[in-house]
Amino acid sequence: KTLGSCISPYCANAYRNFLQESYGNLAALNHSWSTNFKDWKDVDLAMPSDDGELLSKASKNYPRWFDRQAYKSWNYVHYCLKYSKAYKEMDPRAKTGFDGAGGFASGDDLDLIVRNLDSWVPYDNIAEEVVRSIAPRDFIRSNWLGGRFKTADPLLQRYWRLVTLGADSIWWWMWSCIGDLHGFLAPDLRPFPEIVEVLKDTQIVRDGLGDLLLHSTMQDDGIAILYSYPSVFAHKIEEGLFFGGYEDAHLKLIKFIRAAGFQFHYITDRMLRQDEVDLSKFRILFLPRTEAIGDKEAQAIRRFVENGGTVIADFRVGLYDDHCKPREKGVLDDLFGVKQSINSKAKIINMGTGRPSQETRVDGGIILDGAQADHLIEGTPLWLTRSIGKGKTILFNSQMSAFSELVSTRVNKGNLWGFDPLVKITRPNGTNPEDLEVTRWKNEGIEIVSMLRKGGVKETVTISFEKTKFVYDLRARKTFGPCTQFITDVIPDRASFFIFTNKPVSDPQITFESPMVQQGMTAKLDIIVP
């Protein structure tokens, strides 16, 4: 677990420290909680035995309930920091973190964990997308693989997924051969057959690709997604729970962005609140299921749009503040040109295909107040746009699972993105291959491109790009170029890596000190890489 609290006096003092850090002054807390405490020492649980403030939630005092949940993550992080301090006293270079716990929407404050600790190895979930986006390069991050997988394909898919997500190490679970668990080595100390295949396929990482990626910068195509910690909780109160889950919305959005051939970075609500992110670097900001937005975050989003950015959100955006306190109206309602209500109920409609799989939930009570409805179904606007300053907003009044359907078949407004992928991958018939993740890095004068598909079938694709490049296919050990496109294969569960350069990479120049080298001699040589 990465959350913890109790009803002891020690925990009560820690809770007050957290609240002072969070609010700054007692008046702000009283306003948020609708209380009238006279002194910080008086602040405590609404009921001494209600550690989770569940009664506050039941009475709709959501800020008091949310703050207790946020404290649990804060408390755990500070528990880890005590160990971190002790270890650094023994070794200043010691790194402290934890592994095998935590999740994207389980109450863990991902931003707080990353900015305070030195390492985190969660189990396989999209929390890793946030970690790879916001963590410093020396933050140790990885994932576990192994265990019950007895064939190479799932092991390789998870291995390569970690590499393409920017992990700096691969963690194996576990070494023993207990029950149905396969170790790395068989009882006779030989690697299992699937391990032999994994080691062979990933040799290039240990031969130098891994070091190259560790010193390269992952690209994002100017697309950002907001991870809003209070929205993890806000989407589950009042009518929010009936509009779909927070994590599911992010999963569907990530799949949609990658299917279009683009990359993205996560930013967090704390980064916006503390003015730590330069939004001018981005062209599009997505706000999936972002029901809770603080005033400072809202101001940053407004400036982003006014300066030329595009903000795309789904329903119920900004109905709560950053402590889950209900607002009289959405904090960004005027930006999107709508009127929303916390009490508005979810309505199920069909996207128009007649198939049950295309049913989606919408906010049936949304009212246009300056926005233009570009698409309606059963009288409900699904696609609302508005121009503000140099930028624009798009409000998608539906679940993210229906986003790609509406973009591809219903919205006839040109290119949603306003720009094309720098690297396009197409089948021979011109369509985009499905479930293919493309990742790009930059390292001084070169660009690194990878592609990875989970499962599926092997197929031939064409990779094209605008400017003429020399291309090195590290998997096939082929050289292409100068060219603006080349043909290669997508291999299920195995990543392919390509190096793009503006000019050919020169061969190393090797010169021996002596023209003859015999057994028993020490050979000296000079190696020059132009």
Coordinates of N, CA and C in Angstrom, one line a residue, residues 193-404:
P193 N 13.8 -21.9 -22.2 CA 13.8 -21.5 -23.6 C 13.3 -20.1 -23.9
E194 N 12.2 -19.7 -23.2 CA 11.7 -18.4 -23.5 C 12.6 -17.3 -23.1
I195 N 13.5 -17.6 -22.1 CA 14.5 -16.6 -21.6 C 15.6 -16.5 -22.7
V196 N 15.9 -17.6 -23.3 CA 17.0 -17.6 -24.3 C 16.5 -16.6 -25.5
E197 N 15.2 -16.8 -25.8 CA 14.7 -15.9 -26.9 C 14.6 -14.5 -26.5
V198 N 14.2 -14.2 -25.3 CA 14.2 -12.8 -24.8 C 15.5 -12.2 -24.8
L199 N 16.5 -12.9 -24.3 CA 17.9 -12.4 -24.3 C 18.4 -12.1 -25.7
K200 N 18.1 -13.0 -26.6 CA 18.6 -12.8 -28.0 C 17.9 -11.6 -28.6
D201 N 16.6 -11.4 -28.4 CA 15.9 -10.4 -29.1 C 16.2 -9.0 -28.5
T202 N 16.6 -9.0 -27.2 CA 16.9 -7.7 -26.6 C 18.4 -7.4 -26.4
Q203 N 19.2 -8.2 -27.0 CA 20.7 -8.0 -26.9 C 21.1 -6.6 -27.3
I204 N 20.4 -6.0 -28.3 CA 20.8 -4.7 -28.7 C 20.7 -3.6 -27.6
V205 N 19.8 -3.8 -26.7 CA 19.7 -2.9 -25.6 C 20.9 -2.8 -24.7
R206 N 21.4 -4.0 -24.4 CA 22.7 -4.1 -23.6 C 23.9 -3.8 -24.4
D207 N 23.8 -3.9 -25.7 CA 25.0 -3.5 -26.6 C 25.1 -2.0 -26.8
G208 N 24.2 -1.2 -26.3 CA 24.4 0.2 -26.4 C 23.2 1.0 -26.7
L209 N 22.1 0.4 -27.2 CA 20.9 1.2 -27.4 C 20.3 1.7 -26.1
G210 N 20.4 0.9 -25.1 CA 19.9 1.4 -23.8 C 20.6 2.6 -23.3
D211 N 21.9 2.7 -23.4 CA 22.7 3.9 -23.0 C 22.3 5.1 -23.9
L212 N 22.1 4.8 -25.2 CA 21.7 5.9 -26.1 C 20.4 6.5 -25.7
L213 N 19.4 5.6 -25.4 CA 18.1 6.1 -25.0 C 18.1 6.9 -23.7
L214 N 18.9 6.4 -22.7 CA 19.0 7.1 -21.4 C 19.6 8.5 -21.6
H215 N 20.3 8.8 -22.7 CA 20.8 10.1 -22.9 C 20.1 10.9 -24.0
S216 N 18.9 10.4 -24.3 CA 18.1 11.0 -25.3 C 16.8 11.6 -24.7
T217 N 16.2 12.5 -25.5 CA 15.0 13.2 -25.0 C 13.8 12.7 -25.7
M218 N 12.8 12.2 -25.0 CA 11.6 11.7 -25.7 C 10.7 12.9 -26.1
Q219 N 10.2 12.8 -27.4 CA 9.4 13.9 -28.0 C 7.9 13.7 -27.7
D220 N 7.2 14.9 -27.9 CA 5.8 14.8 -27.5 C 4.8 15.4 -28.6
D221 N 5.3 15.9 -29.7 CA 4.5 16.5 -30.8 C 3.6 17.7 -30.3
G222 N 4.0 18.3 -29.2 CA 3.2 19.4 -28.7 C 1.9 19.1 -28.2
I223 N 1.7 17.9 -27.7 CA 0.4 17.4 -27.1 C 0.6 17.1 -25.6
A224 N -0.2 17.7 -24.8 CA -0.1 17.4 -23.4 C -1.5 16.9 -22.9
I225 N -1.4 16.0 -21.8 CA -2.6 15.5 -21.1 C -2.5 15.9 -19.7
L226 N -3.5 16.5 -19.1 CA -3.5 16.9 -17.7 C -3.9 15.7 -16.8
Y227 N -3.0 15.4 -15.9 CA -3.3 14.4 -14.8 C -3.7 15.3 -13.6
S228 N -5.0 15.2 -13.3 CA -5.6 16.0 -12.2 C -5.8 15.2 -11.0
Y229 N -5.0 15.3 -10.0 CA -5.1 14.4 -8.8 C -6.5 14.6 -8.1
P230 N -7.0 15.8 -7.9 CA -8.3 15.9 -7.2 C -9.4 15.3 -8.1
S231 N -9.3 15.2 -9.4 CA -10.3 14.7 -10.3 C -10.4 13.2 -10.1
V232 N -9.3 12.5 -9.6 CA -9.4 11.1 -9.3 C -10.5 10.8 -8.3
F233 N -10.8 11.8 -7.5 CA -11.8 11.6 -6.4 C -13.1 12.3 -6.9
A234 N -13.0 13.5 -7.5 CA -14.2 14.2 -7.9 C -15.1 13.5 -8.9
H235 N -14.5 12.7 -9.7 CA -15.3 12.0 -10.7 C -16.2 10.9 -10.1
K236 N -16.0 10.6 -8.8 CA -16.7 9.5 -8.2 C -17.8 10.0 -7.3
I237 N -18.1 11.3 -7.3 CA -19.1 11.9 -6.4 C -20.2 12.5 -7.1
E238 N -21.3 12.7 -6.5 CA -22.6 13.2 -7.1 C -22.9 12.3 -8.4
E239 N -23.2 12.9 -9.5 CA -23.5 12.2 -10.7 C -22.3 11.7 -11.5
G240 N -21.1 12.2 -11.1 CA -19.9 11.9 -11.9 C -19.6 10.4 -12.1
L241 N -19.9 9.6 -11.2 CA -19.7 8.2 -11.3 C -20.4 7.5 -12.5
F242 N -21.5 8.1 -12.9 CA -22.3 7.5 -14.0 C -21.8 8.0 -15.4
F243 N -20.8 8.8 -15.4 CA -20.3 9.2 -16.7 C -19.0 8.5 -17.1
G244 N -18.6 7.5 -16.4 CA -17.4 6.7 -16.7 C -16.3 6.9 -15.8
G245 N -15.3 6.0 -15.8 CA -14.2 6.1 -14.9 C -13.1 7.0 -15.4
Y246 N -12.3 7.5 -14.5 CA -11.2 8.4 -14.8 C -10.1 7.7 -15.5
E247 N -9.7 6.5 -15.0 CA -8.6 5.8 -15.7 C -9.0 5.3 -17.1
D248 N -10.2 4.9 -17.2 CA -10.7 4.4 -18.5 C -10.6 5.5 -19.6
A249 N -11.1 6.7 -19.2 CA -11.0 7.9 -20.1 C -9.6 8.1 -20.6
H250 N -8.6 8.1 -19.7 CA -7.2 8.3 -20.0 C -6.7 7.2 -20.9
L251 N -7.1 5.9 -20.6 CA -6.6 4.8 -21.5 C -7.1 5.0 -22.9
K252 N -8.4 5.4 -23.1 CA -9.0 5.5 -24.4 C -8.4 6.7 -25.1
L253 N -8.1 7.8 -24.4 CA -7.5 8.9 -25.0 C -6.1 8.6 -25.5
I254 N -5.3 7.9 -24.7 CA -3.9 7.5 -25.0 C -3.9 6.7 -26.3
K255 N -4.9 5.7 -26.4 CA -5.0 4.9 -27.5 C -5.3 5.7 -28.8
F256 N -6.2 6.7 -28.6 CA -6.6 7.5 -29.7 C -5.4 8.4 -30.3
I257 N -4.7 9.0 -29.4 CA -3.5 9.8 -29.8 C -2.5 9.0 -30.5
R258 N -2.2 7.8 -29.9 CA -1.1 7.0 -30.5 C -1.6 6.4 -31.9
A259 N -2.9 6.1 -32.0 CA -3.4 5.6 -33.2 C -3.3 6.6 -34.4
A260 N -3.3 7.9 -34.0 CA -3.2 9.0 -35.0 C -1.7 9.2 -35.3
G261 N -0.8 8.5 -34.6 CA 0.6 8.6 -35.0 C 1.4 9.7 -34.1
F262 N 0.7 10.1 -33.1 CA 1.3 11.2 -32.3 C 1.8 10.7 -30.9
Q263 N 2.7 11.5 -30.3 CA 3.2 11.3 -29.0 C 2.7 12.5 -28.1
F264 N 2.8 12.2 -26.8 CA 2.2 13.2 -25.8 C 3.1 13.2 -24.5
H265 N 2.9 14.2 -23.7 CA 3.5 14.2 -22.4 C 2.3 14.5 -21.4
Y266 N 2.4 14.0 -20.2 CA 1.5 14.3 -19.1 C 2.1 15.5 -18.4
I267 N 1.2 16.4 -18.0 CA 1.5 17.4 -17.0 C 0.6 17.2 -15.8
T268 N 0.8 17.9 -14.7 CA 0.0 17.7 -13.5 C -0.7 19.0 -13.0
D269 N -1.7 18.8 -12.2 CA -2.4 20.0 -11.7 C -1.4 20.8 -10.8
R270 N -0.6 20.1 -10.1 CA 0.4 20.8 -9.2 C 1.4 21.6 -10.0
M271 N 1.8 21.0 -11.1 CA 2.8 21.8 -12.0 C 2.1 23.0 -12.5
L272 N 0.8 23.0 -12.9 CA 0.1 24.2 -13.3 C 0.0 25.2 -12.2
R273 N -0.4 24.7 -11.0 CA -0.7 25.5 -9.8 C 0.6 26.3 -9.4
Q274 N 1.7 25.6 -9.5 CA 3.0 26.2 -9.1 C 3.8 26.8 -10.2
D275 N 3.1 27.0 -11.4 CA 3.7 27.6 -12.5 C 5.0 27.0 -12.9
E276 N 5.0 25.7 -13.0 CA 6.3 24.9 -13.3 C 6.3 24.4 -14.7
V277 N 5.3 24.6 -15.5 CA 5.3 24.1 -16.9 C 5.1 25.2 -17.8
D278 N 5.8 25.2 -18.9 CA 5.7 26.2 -20.0 C 4.7 25.7 -21.0
L279 N 3.5 26.1 -20.9 CA 2.4 25.6 -21.8 C 2.6 26.1 -23.2
S280 N 3.4 27.1 -23.4 CA 3.7 27.5 -24.8 C 4.4 26.5 -25.7
K281 N 5.0 25.5 -25.0 CA 5.6 24.4 -25.8 C 4.6 23.5 -26.4
F282 N 3.3 23.6 -26.0 CA 2.3 22.6 -26.5 C 1.3 23.3 -27.4
R283 N 0.8 22.5 -28.3 CA -0.3 23.0 -29.2 C -1.7 22.6 -28.8
I284 N -1.7 21.4 -28.1 CA -3.0 20.9 -27.7 C -2.9 20.4 -26.2
L285 N -3.9 20.7 -25.4 CA -4.0 20.3 -24.0 C -5.3 19.5 -23.9
F286 N -5.2 18.3 -23.5 CA -6.4 17.4 -23.2 C -6.7 17.5 -21.7
L287 N -8.0 17.5 -21.4 CA -8.5 17.5 -20.0 C -9.5 16.4 -19.9
P288 N -9.1 15.1 -19.9 CA -10.0 14.0 -19.8 C -10.6 13.8 -18.3
R289 N -11.9 13.8 -18.2 CA -12.6 13.7 -16.9 C -12.0 14.6 -15.9
T290 N -11.7 15.8 -16.2 CA -11.1 16.8 -15.3 C -12.2 17.6 -14.6
E291 N -12.9 16.9 -13.6 CA -14.0 17.6 -12.9 C -13.5 18.6 -11.9
A292 N -12.3 18.4 -11.4 CA -11.8 19.3 -10.4 C -10.6 20.2 -10.9
I293 N -10.8 21.5 -10.9 CA -9.8 22.4 -11.4 C -9.7 23.6 -10.4
G294 N -8.5 23.9 -9.9 CA -8.3 25.0 -9.1 C -8.2 26.3 -9.8
D295 N -8.3 27.4 -9.1 CA -8.4 28.7 -9.8 C -7.1 29.0 -10.5
K296 N -5.9 28.7 -9.9 CA -4.6 29.0 -10.6 C -4.5 28.1 -11.9
E297 N -4.9 26.9 -11.8 CA -4.9 26.0 -12.9 C -5.8 26.5 -14.0
A298 N -6.9 27.0 -13.7 CA -7.9 27.5 -14.6 C -7.3 28.8 -15.3
Q299 N -6.6 29.6 -14.6 CA -6.0 30.8 -15.2 C -4.9 30.4 -16.2
A300 N -4.1 29.4 -15.9 CA -3.1 28.9 -16.8 C -3.7 28.4 -18.1
I301 N -4.8 27.6 -17.9 CA -5.5 27.1 -19.1 C -6.1 28.2 -20.0
R302 N -6.6 29.2 -19.3 CA -7.1 30.3 -20.1 C -6.1 31.0 -20.9
R303 N -4.9 31.3 -20.3 CA -3.8 31.9 -21.0 C -3.4 31.1 -22.2
F304 N -3.3 29.8 -22.0 CA -2.9 28.9 -23.0 C -3.8 29.0 -24.2
V305 N -5.1 29.1 -24.0 CA -6.0 29.2 -25.2 C -5.9 30.6 -25.8
E306 N -5.9 31.6 -25.0 CA -5.8 33.0 -25.5 C -4.5 33.2 -26.3
N307 N -3.5 32.5 -26.0 CA -2.2 32.6 -26.7 C -2.1 31.7 -27.9
G308 N -3.2 31.0 -28.2 CA -3.1 30.2 -29.5 C -3.3 28.7 -29.3
G309 N -3.4 28.2 -28.1 CA -3.5 26.8 -27.9 C -4.9 26.3 -28.0
T310 N -5.0 25.0 -28.2 CA -6.3 24.3 -28.3 C -6.5 23.4 -27.0
V311 N -7.6 23.6 -26.4 CA -8.0 22.7 -25.2 C -9.1 21.8 -25.6
I312 N -9.0 20.5 -25.4 CA -10.0 19.6 -25.7 C -10.4 18.8 -24.4
A313 N -11.6 18.9 -24.0 CA -12.1 18.3 -22.8 C -13.4 17.4 -23.1
D314 N -13.7 16.5 -22.1 CA -14.9 15.8 -22.2 C -15.9 16.5 -21.2
F315 N -16.9 15.8 -20.8 CA -17.9 16.4 -20.0 C -17.5 16.7 -18.5
R316 N -18.3 17.6 -17.9 CA -18.2 17.9 -16.4 C -16.9 18.5 -16.1
V317 N -16.3 19.3 -16.9 CA -15.0 19.9 -16.7 C -15.1 21.0 -15.7
G318 N -14.3 21.0 -14.7 CA -14.2 22.1 -13.7 C -15.4 22.4 -12.9
L319 N -16.1 21.4 -12.5 CA -17.3 21.6 -11.7 C -16.9 21.7 -10.2
Y320 N -15.7 21.3 -9.8 CA -15.2 21.3 -8.4 C -13.9 22.1 -8.4
D321 N -13.5 22.6 -7.3 CA -12.2 23.2 -7.1 C -11.2 22.2 -6.8
D322 N -9.9 22.6 -6.5 CA -8.8 21.6 -6.4 C -8.9 20.9 -5.0
H323 N -9.9 21.1 -4.2 CA -10.2 20.3 -3.0 C -11.5 19.6 -3.1
C324 N -12.0 19.5 -4.3 CA -13.3 18.9 -4.6 C -14.5 19.6 -4.0
K325 N -14.4 20.9 -3.8 CA -15.5 21.7 -3.3 C -16.4 22.1 -4.5
P326 N -17.7 21.8 -4.5 CA -18.5 22.1 -5.6 C -18.6 23.6 -5.9
R327 N -18.5 23.9 -7.2 CA -18.7 25.3 -7.7 C -20.1 25.5 -8.1
E328 N -20.5 26.8 -8.1 CA -21.8 27.2 -8.5 C -21.9 26.9 -10.0
K329 N -20.8 27.1 -10.7 CA -20.8 26.8 -12.2 C -19.4 26.3 -12.5
G330 N -19.2 25.7 -13.6 CA -17.9 25.2 -14.0 C -16.9 26.4 -14.2
V331 N -15.7 26.2 -13.6 CA -14.7 27.3 -13.6 C -14.3 27.7 -15.1
L332 N -14.5 26.8 -16.0 CA -14.1 27.1 -17.4 C -15.4 27.1 -18.3
D333 N -16.5 27.2 -17.7 CA -17.8 27.2 -18.6 C -17.7 28.3 -19.6
D334 N -17.3 29.5 -19.2 CA -17.3 30.6 -20.2 C -16.2 30.4 -21.3
L335 N -15.1 29.7 -20.9 CA -14.1 29.4 -21.9 C -14.6 28.4 -23.0
F336 N -15.4 27.4 -22.6 CA -16.0 26.5 -23.5 C -17.3 26.9 -24.1
G337 N -17.9 28.0 -23.5 CA -19.2 28.5 -24.0 C -20.4 27.6 -23.7
V338 N -20.4 27.1 -22.4 CA -21.5 26.2 -22.0 C -21.9 26.6 -20.6
K339 N -23.1 26.0 -20.2 CA -23.5 26.0 -18.8 C -23.7 24.5 -18.4
Q340 N -23.0 24.2 -17.3 CA -23.1 22.8 -16.8 C -23.6 22.8 -15.4
S341 N -24.1 21.6 -14.9 CA -24.6 21.5 -13.6 C -24.0 20.2 -13.0
I342 N -23.6 20.3 -11.7 CA -23.2 19.1 -11.0 C -24.3 18.0 -10.9
N343 N -25.5 18.5 -10.9 CA -26.7 17.5 -10.8 C -27.2 17.0 -12.1
S344 N -26.6 17.4 -13.2 CA -27.0 16.9 -14.5 C -26.7 15.4 -14.6
K345 N -27.7 14.7 -15.1 CA -27.6 13.2 -15.1 C -27.1 12.7 -16.5
A346 N -26.4 11.6 -16.4 CA -25.9 10.9 -17.6 C -27.1 10.4 -18.5
K347 N -26.9 10.5 -19.8 CA -28.0 10.1 -20.7 C -27.3 9.1 -21.7
I348 N -27.9 8.0 -22.0 CA -27.3 7.0 -22.9 C -27.9 7.3 -24.3
I349 N -27.0 7.4 -25.3 CA -27.5 7.6 -26.7 C -26.6 6.7 -27.6
N350 N -27.1 6.5 -28.8 CA -26.3 5.7 -29.8 C -25.7 6.7 -30.8
M351 N -24.4 6.4 -31.1 CA -23.7 7.3 -32.0 C -24.3 7.4 -33.4
G352 N -25.2 6.5 -33.7 CA -25.9 6.6 -35.0 C -25.6 5.4 -35.9
T353 N -24.8 4.5 -35.4 CA -24.4 3.3 -36.1 C -25.5 2.2 -36.0
G354 N -26.3 2.3 -34.9 CA -27.3 1.3 -34.6 C -26.7 0.1 -33.9
R355 N -25.4 0.1 -33.6 CA -24.8 -1.0 -32.9 C -24.7 -0.7 -31.4
P356 N -25.1 -1.7 -30.5 CA -25.0 -1.4 -29.1 C -23.6 -1.0 -28.6
S357 N -22.5 -1.5 -29.4 CA -21.2 -1.1 -29.0 C -20.9 0.3 -29.1
Q358 N -21.7 1.0 -29.9 CA -21.5 2.5 -30.1 C -22.4 3.3 -29.2
E359 N -23.0 2.7 -28.2 CA -23.7 3.5 -27.2 C -22.7 4.2 -26.3
T360 N -23.0 5.5 -25.9 CA -22.2 6.3 -25.1 C -23.0 7.1 -24.2
R361 N -22.4 7.5 -23.1 CA -23.0 8.4 -22.1 C -22.7 9.8 -22.4
V362 N -23.7 10.7 -22.3 CA -23.5 12.1 -22.5 C -24.2 12.9 -21.4
D363 N -23.8 14.1 -21.3 CA -24.5 15.1 -20.4 C -25.7 15.7 -21.1
G364 N -26.9 15.2 -20.7 CA -28.1 15.6 -21.4 C -28.5 17.0 -21.0
G365 N -27.9 17.5 -19.9 CA -28.4 18.8 -19.4 C -27.5 20.0 -19.8
I366 N -26.5 19.7 -20.6 CA -25.5 20.8 -21.0 C -26.3 21.8 -21.9
I367 N -25.9 23.1 -21.6 CA -26.6 24.2 -22.3 C -25.5 25.0 -23.1
L368 N -25.8 25.3 -24.3 CA -24.9 26.2 -25.1 C -25.0 27.6 -24.6
D369 N -23.8 28.2 -24.4 CA -23.8 29.6 -24.0 C -22.6 30.3 -24.7
G370 N -22.6 30.3 -26.0 CA -21.5 30.9 -26.8 C -20.8 29.9 -27.6
A371 N -20.9 28.6 -27.3 CA -20.3 27.5 -28.1 C -21.1 27.2 -29.3
Q372 N -20.4 26.7 -30.3 CA -21.1 26.2 -31.5 C -21.2 24.7 -31.5
A373 N -22.4 24.2 -31.7 CA -22.6 22.8 -31.7 C -22.4 22.2 -33.1
D374 N -21.3 21.5 -33.4 CA -21.0 21.0 -34.7 C -21.6 19.7 -35.0
H375 N -22.1 19.0 -33.9 CA -22.8 17.7 -34.1 C -23.8 17.4 -33.0
L376 N -25.0 17.0 -33.4 CA -26.0 16.7 -32.4 C -26.6 15.3 -32.7
I377 N -26.9 14.6 -31.6 CA -27.6 13.4 -31.7 C -28.8 13.4 -30.7
E378 N -30.0 13.2 -31.2 CA -31.2 13.2 -30.4 C -31.3 14.5 -29.6
G379 N -30.9 15.6 -30.3 CA -31.0 16.9 -29.8 C -29.9 17.3 -28.8
T380 N -29.0 16.4 -28.5 CA -27.9 16.6 -27.5 C -26.6 17.0 -28.3
P381 N -26.0 18.1 -28.0 CA -24.7 18.5 -28.7 C -23.6 17.6 -28.2
L382 N -22.9 17.0 -29.1 CA -21.8 16.1 -28.8 C -20.4 16.8 -29.1
W383 N -20.4 17.7 -30.0 CA -19.1 18.3 -30.3 C -19.3 19.8 -30.3
L384 N -18.7 20.5 -29.3 CA -18.9 21.9 -29.1 C -17.6 22.7 -29.3
T385 N -17.6 23.7 -30.1 CA -16.3 24.4 -30.3 C -16.5 25.9 -30.0
R386 N -15.4 26.6 -29.7 CA -15.4 28.0 -29.5 C -14.1 28.6 -29.7
S387 N -14.0 29.7 -30.3 CA -12.7 30.4 -30.6 C -12.6 31.5 -29.5
I388 N -11.4 31.5 -28.9 CA -11.1 32.4 -27.8 C -9.7 33.0 -28.1
G389 N -9.6 34.3 -28.2 CA -8.3 34.9 -28.5 C -7.7 34.3 -29.8
K390 N -6.5 33.8 -29.7 CA -5.8 33.2 -30.8 C -6.1 31.7 -30.8
G391 N -6.7 31.1 -29.8 CA -6.9 29.7 -29.7 C -8.3 29.3 -29.8
K392 N -8.6 28.0 -29.4 CA -10.0 27.5 -29.4 C -10.1 26.4 -28.4
T393 N -11.4 26.1 -28.1 CA -11.7 25.0 -27.2 C -12.6 24.0 -27.9
I394 N -12.5 22.8 -27.6 CA -13.4 21.7 -28.1 C -13.9 21.0 -26.9
L395 N -15.2 20.9 -26.7 CA -15.8 20.1 -25.6 C -16.5 18.9 -26.3
F396 N -16.0 17.8 -25.9 CA -16.6 16.5 -26.4 C -17.5 15.9 -25.4
N397 N -18.8 16.1 -25.6 CA -19.8 15.7 -24.6 C -20.1 14.2 -24.8
S398 N -19.1 13.4 -24.4 CA -19.3 12.0 -24.5 C -18.1 11.3 -23.8
Q399 N -18.3 9.9 -23.7 CA -17.2 9.1 -23.2 C -16.0 9.1 -24.2
M400 N -14.8 9.0 -23.7 CA -13.6 8.9 -24.6 C -13.6 7.7 -25.5
S401 N -14.4 6.7 -25.1 CA -14.4 5.5 -26.0 C -15.1 5.8 -27.3
A402 N -15.9 6.9 -27.4 CA -16.6 7.2 -28.6 C -15.8 8.3 -29.4
F403 N -14.7 8.8 -28.8 CA -14.0 10.0 -29.4 C -13.6 9.7 -30.8
S404 N -12.9 8.6 -31.0 CA -12.3 8.3 -32.4 C -13.4 8.1 -33.4

